[in-house]
Coordinates of N, CA, C and O in Angstrom, one line a residue:
X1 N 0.8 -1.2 0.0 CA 0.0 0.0 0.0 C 0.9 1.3 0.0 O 0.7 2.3 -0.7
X2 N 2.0 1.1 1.0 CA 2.3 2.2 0.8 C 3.7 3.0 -0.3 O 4.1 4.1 -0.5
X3 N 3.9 1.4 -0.8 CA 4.9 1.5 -2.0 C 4.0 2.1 -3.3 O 4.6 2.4 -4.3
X4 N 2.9 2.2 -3.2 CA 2.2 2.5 -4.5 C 2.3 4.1 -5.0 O 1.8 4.5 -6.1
X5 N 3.0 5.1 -4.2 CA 3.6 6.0 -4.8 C 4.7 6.2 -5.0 O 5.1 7.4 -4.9
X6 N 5.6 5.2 -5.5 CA 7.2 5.3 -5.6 C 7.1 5.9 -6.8 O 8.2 6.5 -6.7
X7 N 6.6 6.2 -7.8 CA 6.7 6.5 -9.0 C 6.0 8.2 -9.3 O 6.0 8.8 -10.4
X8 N 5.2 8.5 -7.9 CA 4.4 9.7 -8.2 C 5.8 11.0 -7.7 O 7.0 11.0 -7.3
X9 N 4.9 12.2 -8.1 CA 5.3 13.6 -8.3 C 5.0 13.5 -7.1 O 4.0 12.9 -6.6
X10 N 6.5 14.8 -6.4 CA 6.6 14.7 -5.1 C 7.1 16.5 -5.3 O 7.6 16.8 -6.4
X11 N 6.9 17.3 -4.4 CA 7.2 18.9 -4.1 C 9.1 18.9 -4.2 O 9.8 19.8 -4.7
X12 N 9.6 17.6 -3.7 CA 10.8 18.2 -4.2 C 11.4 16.2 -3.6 O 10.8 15.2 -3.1
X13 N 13.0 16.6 -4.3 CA 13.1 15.4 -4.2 C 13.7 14.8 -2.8 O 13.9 13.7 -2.3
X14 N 13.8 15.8 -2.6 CA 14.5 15.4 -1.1 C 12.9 14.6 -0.3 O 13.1 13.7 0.6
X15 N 11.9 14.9 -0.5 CA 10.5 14.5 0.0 C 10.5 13.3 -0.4 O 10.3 12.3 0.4
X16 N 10.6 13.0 -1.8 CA 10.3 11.7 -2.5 C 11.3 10.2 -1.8 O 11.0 9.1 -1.4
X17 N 12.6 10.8 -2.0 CA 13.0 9.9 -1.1 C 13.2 9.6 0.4 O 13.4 8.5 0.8
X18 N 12.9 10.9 1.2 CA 12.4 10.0 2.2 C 10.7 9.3 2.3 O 10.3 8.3 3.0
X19 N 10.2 9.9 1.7 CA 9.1 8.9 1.1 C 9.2 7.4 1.5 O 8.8 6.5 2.3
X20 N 10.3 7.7 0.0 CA 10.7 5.7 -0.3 C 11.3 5.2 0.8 O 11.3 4.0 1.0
X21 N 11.8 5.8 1.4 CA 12.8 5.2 3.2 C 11.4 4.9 3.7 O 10.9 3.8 3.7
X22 N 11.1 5.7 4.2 CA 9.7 5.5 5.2 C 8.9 4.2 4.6 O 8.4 3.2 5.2
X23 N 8.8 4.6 3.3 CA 7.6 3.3 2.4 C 8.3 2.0 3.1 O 7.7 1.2 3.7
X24 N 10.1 2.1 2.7 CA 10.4 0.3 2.8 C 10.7 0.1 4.2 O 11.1 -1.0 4.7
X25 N 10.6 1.0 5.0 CA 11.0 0.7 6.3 C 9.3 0.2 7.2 O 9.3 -0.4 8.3
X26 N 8.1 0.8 6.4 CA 7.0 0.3 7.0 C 6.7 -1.3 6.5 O 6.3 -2.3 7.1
X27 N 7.1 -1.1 5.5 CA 7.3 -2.4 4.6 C 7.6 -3.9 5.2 O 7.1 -5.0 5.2
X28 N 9.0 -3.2 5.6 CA 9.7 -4.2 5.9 C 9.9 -4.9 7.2 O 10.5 -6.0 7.4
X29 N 9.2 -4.0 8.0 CA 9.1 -4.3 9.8 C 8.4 -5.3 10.0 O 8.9 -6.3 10.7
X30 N 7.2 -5.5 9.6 CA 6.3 -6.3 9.7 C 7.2 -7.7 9.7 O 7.5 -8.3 10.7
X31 N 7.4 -8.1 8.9 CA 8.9 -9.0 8.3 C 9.7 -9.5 9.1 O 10.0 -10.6 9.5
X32 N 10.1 -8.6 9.2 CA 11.5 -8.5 10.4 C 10.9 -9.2 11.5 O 11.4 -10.3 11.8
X33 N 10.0 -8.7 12.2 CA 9.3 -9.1 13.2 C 9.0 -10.4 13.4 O 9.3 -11.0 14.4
X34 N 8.2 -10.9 11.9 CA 7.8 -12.2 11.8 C 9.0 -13.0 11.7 O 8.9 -14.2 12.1
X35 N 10.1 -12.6 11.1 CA 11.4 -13.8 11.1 C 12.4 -13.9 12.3 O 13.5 -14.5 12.4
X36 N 11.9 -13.1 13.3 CA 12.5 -13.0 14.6 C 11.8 -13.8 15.2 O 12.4 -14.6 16.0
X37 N 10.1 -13.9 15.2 CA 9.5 -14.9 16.0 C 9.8 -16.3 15.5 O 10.4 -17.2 16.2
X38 N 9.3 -16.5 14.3 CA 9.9 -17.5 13.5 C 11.3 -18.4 14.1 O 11.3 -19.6 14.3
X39 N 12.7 -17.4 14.2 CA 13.8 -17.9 14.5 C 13.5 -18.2 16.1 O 14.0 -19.1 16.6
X40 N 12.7 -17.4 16.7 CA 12.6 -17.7 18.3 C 12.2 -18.7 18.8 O 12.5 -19.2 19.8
X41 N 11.1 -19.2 17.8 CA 10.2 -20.8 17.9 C 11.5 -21.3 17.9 O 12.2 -21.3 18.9
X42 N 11.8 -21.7 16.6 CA 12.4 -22.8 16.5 C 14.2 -22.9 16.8 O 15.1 -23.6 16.3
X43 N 14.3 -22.2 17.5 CA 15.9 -21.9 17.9 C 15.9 -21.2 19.9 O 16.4 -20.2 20.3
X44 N 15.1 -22.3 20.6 CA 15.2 -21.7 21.9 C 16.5 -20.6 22.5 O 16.6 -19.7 23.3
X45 N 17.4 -21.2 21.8 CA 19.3 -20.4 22.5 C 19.2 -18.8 21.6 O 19.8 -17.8 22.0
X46 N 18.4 -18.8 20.5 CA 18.2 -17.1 20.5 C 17.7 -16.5 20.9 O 16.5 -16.2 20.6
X47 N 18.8 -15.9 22.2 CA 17.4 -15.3 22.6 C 17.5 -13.9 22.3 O 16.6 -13.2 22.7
X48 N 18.5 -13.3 21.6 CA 18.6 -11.9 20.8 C 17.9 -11.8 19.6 O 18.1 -10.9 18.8
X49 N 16.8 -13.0 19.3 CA 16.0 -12.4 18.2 C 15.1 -11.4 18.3 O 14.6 -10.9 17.3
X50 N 14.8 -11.0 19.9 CA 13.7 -10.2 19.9 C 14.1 -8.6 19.8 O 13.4 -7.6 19.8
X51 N 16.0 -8.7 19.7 CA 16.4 -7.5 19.6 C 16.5 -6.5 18.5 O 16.8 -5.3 18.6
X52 N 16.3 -6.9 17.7 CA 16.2 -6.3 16.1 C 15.2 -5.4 15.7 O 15.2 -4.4 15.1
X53 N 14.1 -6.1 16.3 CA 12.8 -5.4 16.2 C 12.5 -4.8 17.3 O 11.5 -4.0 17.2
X54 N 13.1 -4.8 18.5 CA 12.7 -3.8 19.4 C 13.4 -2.6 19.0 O 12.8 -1.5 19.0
X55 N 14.6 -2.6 18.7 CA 15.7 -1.4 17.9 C 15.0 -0.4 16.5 O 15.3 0.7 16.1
X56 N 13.8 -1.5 16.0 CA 13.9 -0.8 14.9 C 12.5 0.1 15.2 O 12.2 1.1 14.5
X57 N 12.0 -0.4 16.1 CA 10.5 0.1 16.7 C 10.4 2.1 16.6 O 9.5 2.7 16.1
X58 N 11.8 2.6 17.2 CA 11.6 3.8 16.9 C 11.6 4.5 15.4 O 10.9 5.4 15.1
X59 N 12.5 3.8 14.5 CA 12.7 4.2 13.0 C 11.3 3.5 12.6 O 11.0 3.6 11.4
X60 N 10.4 2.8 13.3 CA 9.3 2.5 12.4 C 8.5 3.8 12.8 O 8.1 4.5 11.9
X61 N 8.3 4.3 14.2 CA 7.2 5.3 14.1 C 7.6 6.7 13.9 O 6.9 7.7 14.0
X62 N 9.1 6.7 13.6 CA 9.3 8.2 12.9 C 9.1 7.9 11.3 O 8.8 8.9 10.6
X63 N 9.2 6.7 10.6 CA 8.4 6.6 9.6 C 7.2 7.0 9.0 O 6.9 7.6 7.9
X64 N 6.3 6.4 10.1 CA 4.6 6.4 10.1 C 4.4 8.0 10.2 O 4.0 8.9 9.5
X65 N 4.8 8.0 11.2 CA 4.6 9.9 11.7 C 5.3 10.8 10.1 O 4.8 12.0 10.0
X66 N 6.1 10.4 9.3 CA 6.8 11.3 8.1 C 5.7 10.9 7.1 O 5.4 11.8 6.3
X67 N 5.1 9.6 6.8 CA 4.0 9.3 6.2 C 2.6 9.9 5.7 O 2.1 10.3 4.6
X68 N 2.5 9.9 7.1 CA 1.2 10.9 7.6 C 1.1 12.6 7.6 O 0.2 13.4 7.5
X69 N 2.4 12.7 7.8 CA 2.9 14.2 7.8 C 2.7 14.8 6.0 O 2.0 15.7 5.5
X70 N 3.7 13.6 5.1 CA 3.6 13.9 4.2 C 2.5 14.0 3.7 O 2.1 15.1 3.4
X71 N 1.9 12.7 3.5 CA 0.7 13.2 3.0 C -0.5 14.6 2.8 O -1.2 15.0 1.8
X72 N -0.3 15.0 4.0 CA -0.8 16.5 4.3 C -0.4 17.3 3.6 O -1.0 18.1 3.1
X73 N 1.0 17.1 3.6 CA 1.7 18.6 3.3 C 1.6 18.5 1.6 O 1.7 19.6 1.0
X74 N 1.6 17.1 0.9 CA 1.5 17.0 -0.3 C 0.4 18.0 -1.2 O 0.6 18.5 -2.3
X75 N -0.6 18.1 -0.6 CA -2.1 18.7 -0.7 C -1.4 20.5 -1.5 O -2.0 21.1 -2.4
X76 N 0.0 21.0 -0.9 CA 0.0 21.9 -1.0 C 0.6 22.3 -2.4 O 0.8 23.5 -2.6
X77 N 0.9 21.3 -3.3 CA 1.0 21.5 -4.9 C 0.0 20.7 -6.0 O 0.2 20.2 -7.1
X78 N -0.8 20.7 -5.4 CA -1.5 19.8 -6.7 C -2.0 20.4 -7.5 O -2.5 21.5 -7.2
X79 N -2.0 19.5 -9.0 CA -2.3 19.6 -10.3 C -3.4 20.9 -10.3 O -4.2 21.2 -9.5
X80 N -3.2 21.3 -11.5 CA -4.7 22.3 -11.8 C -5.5 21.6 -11.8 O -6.5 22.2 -11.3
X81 N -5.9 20.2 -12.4 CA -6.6 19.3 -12.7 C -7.3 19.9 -11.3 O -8.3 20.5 -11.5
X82 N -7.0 19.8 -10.2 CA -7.5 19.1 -9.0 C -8.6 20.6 -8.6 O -9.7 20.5 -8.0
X83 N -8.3 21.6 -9.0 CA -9.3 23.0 -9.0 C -10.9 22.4 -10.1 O -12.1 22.7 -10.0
X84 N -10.3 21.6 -10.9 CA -11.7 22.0 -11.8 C -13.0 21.3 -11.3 O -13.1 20.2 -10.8
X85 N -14.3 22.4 -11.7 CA -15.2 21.8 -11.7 C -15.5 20.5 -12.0 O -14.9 20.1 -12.9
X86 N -16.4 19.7 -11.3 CA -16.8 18.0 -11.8 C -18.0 18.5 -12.4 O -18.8 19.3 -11.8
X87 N -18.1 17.8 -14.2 CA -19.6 17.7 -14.4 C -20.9 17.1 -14.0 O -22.1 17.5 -14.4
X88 N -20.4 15.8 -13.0 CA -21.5 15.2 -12.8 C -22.3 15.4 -11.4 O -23.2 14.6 -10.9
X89 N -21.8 16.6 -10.8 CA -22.2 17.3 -9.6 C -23.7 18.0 -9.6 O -24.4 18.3 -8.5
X90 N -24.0 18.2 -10.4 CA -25.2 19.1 -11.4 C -26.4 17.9 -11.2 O -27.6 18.2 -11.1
X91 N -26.1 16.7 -11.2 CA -27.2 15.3 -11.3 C -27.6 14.8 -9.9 O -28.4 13.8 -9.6
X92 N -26.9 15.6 -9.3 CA -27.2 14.8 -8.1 C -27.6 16.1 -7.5 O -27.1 17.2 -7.5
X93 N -29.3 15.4 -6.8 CA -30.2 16.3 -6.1 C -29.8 16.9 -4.7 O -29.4 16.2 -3.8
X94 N -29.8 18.2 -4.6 CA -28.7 18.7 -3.0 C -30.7 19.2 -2.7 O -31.7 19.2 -3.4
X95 N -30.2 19.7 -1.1 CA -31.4 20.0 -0.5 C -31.5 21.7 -0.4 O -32.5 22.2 0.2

């Protein structure tokens, strides 16, 4: 989901790529997570698998938080497209 703007227009590019950090770093935790529990089942003597993902816990929510931030702030260059009137607004009965 949130790899599906790697490819869009971004305000500058310094934006775009932390974008794409944030995108694979949300990406990728989930992951991480699961191949630490994974290794933890079945390997009782690791017991530093749970440390990877506790470490990475802060770079996931300054991620989420730059995600969300972006988004917002993206609103502040869009297309002319995004001013024009809709024609099919006229069809539908308002009160």
């Amino acid at each position: 989901m949130h790899l599906i703007p790697w490819l869009f227009d971004f305000p500058s590019r310094t934006e775009q790529l932390l974008w794409r950090i944030s995108a694979l770093v949300i990406t990728a935790k989930p992951a991480l997570v699961l191949l630490s529990i994974i290794l933890d089942e079945f390997n009782d003597k690791l017991e530093w698998a749970i440390l990877p993902p506790m470490l990475g816990l802060p770079l996931y929510v300054i991620a989420r938080i730059f995600l969300l931030t972006e988004a917002f702030l993206s609103l502040r260059v869009l297309p002319p497209a995004a001013y024009q009137s809709i024609e099919w607004i006229s069809i539908i009965p308002h009160l």
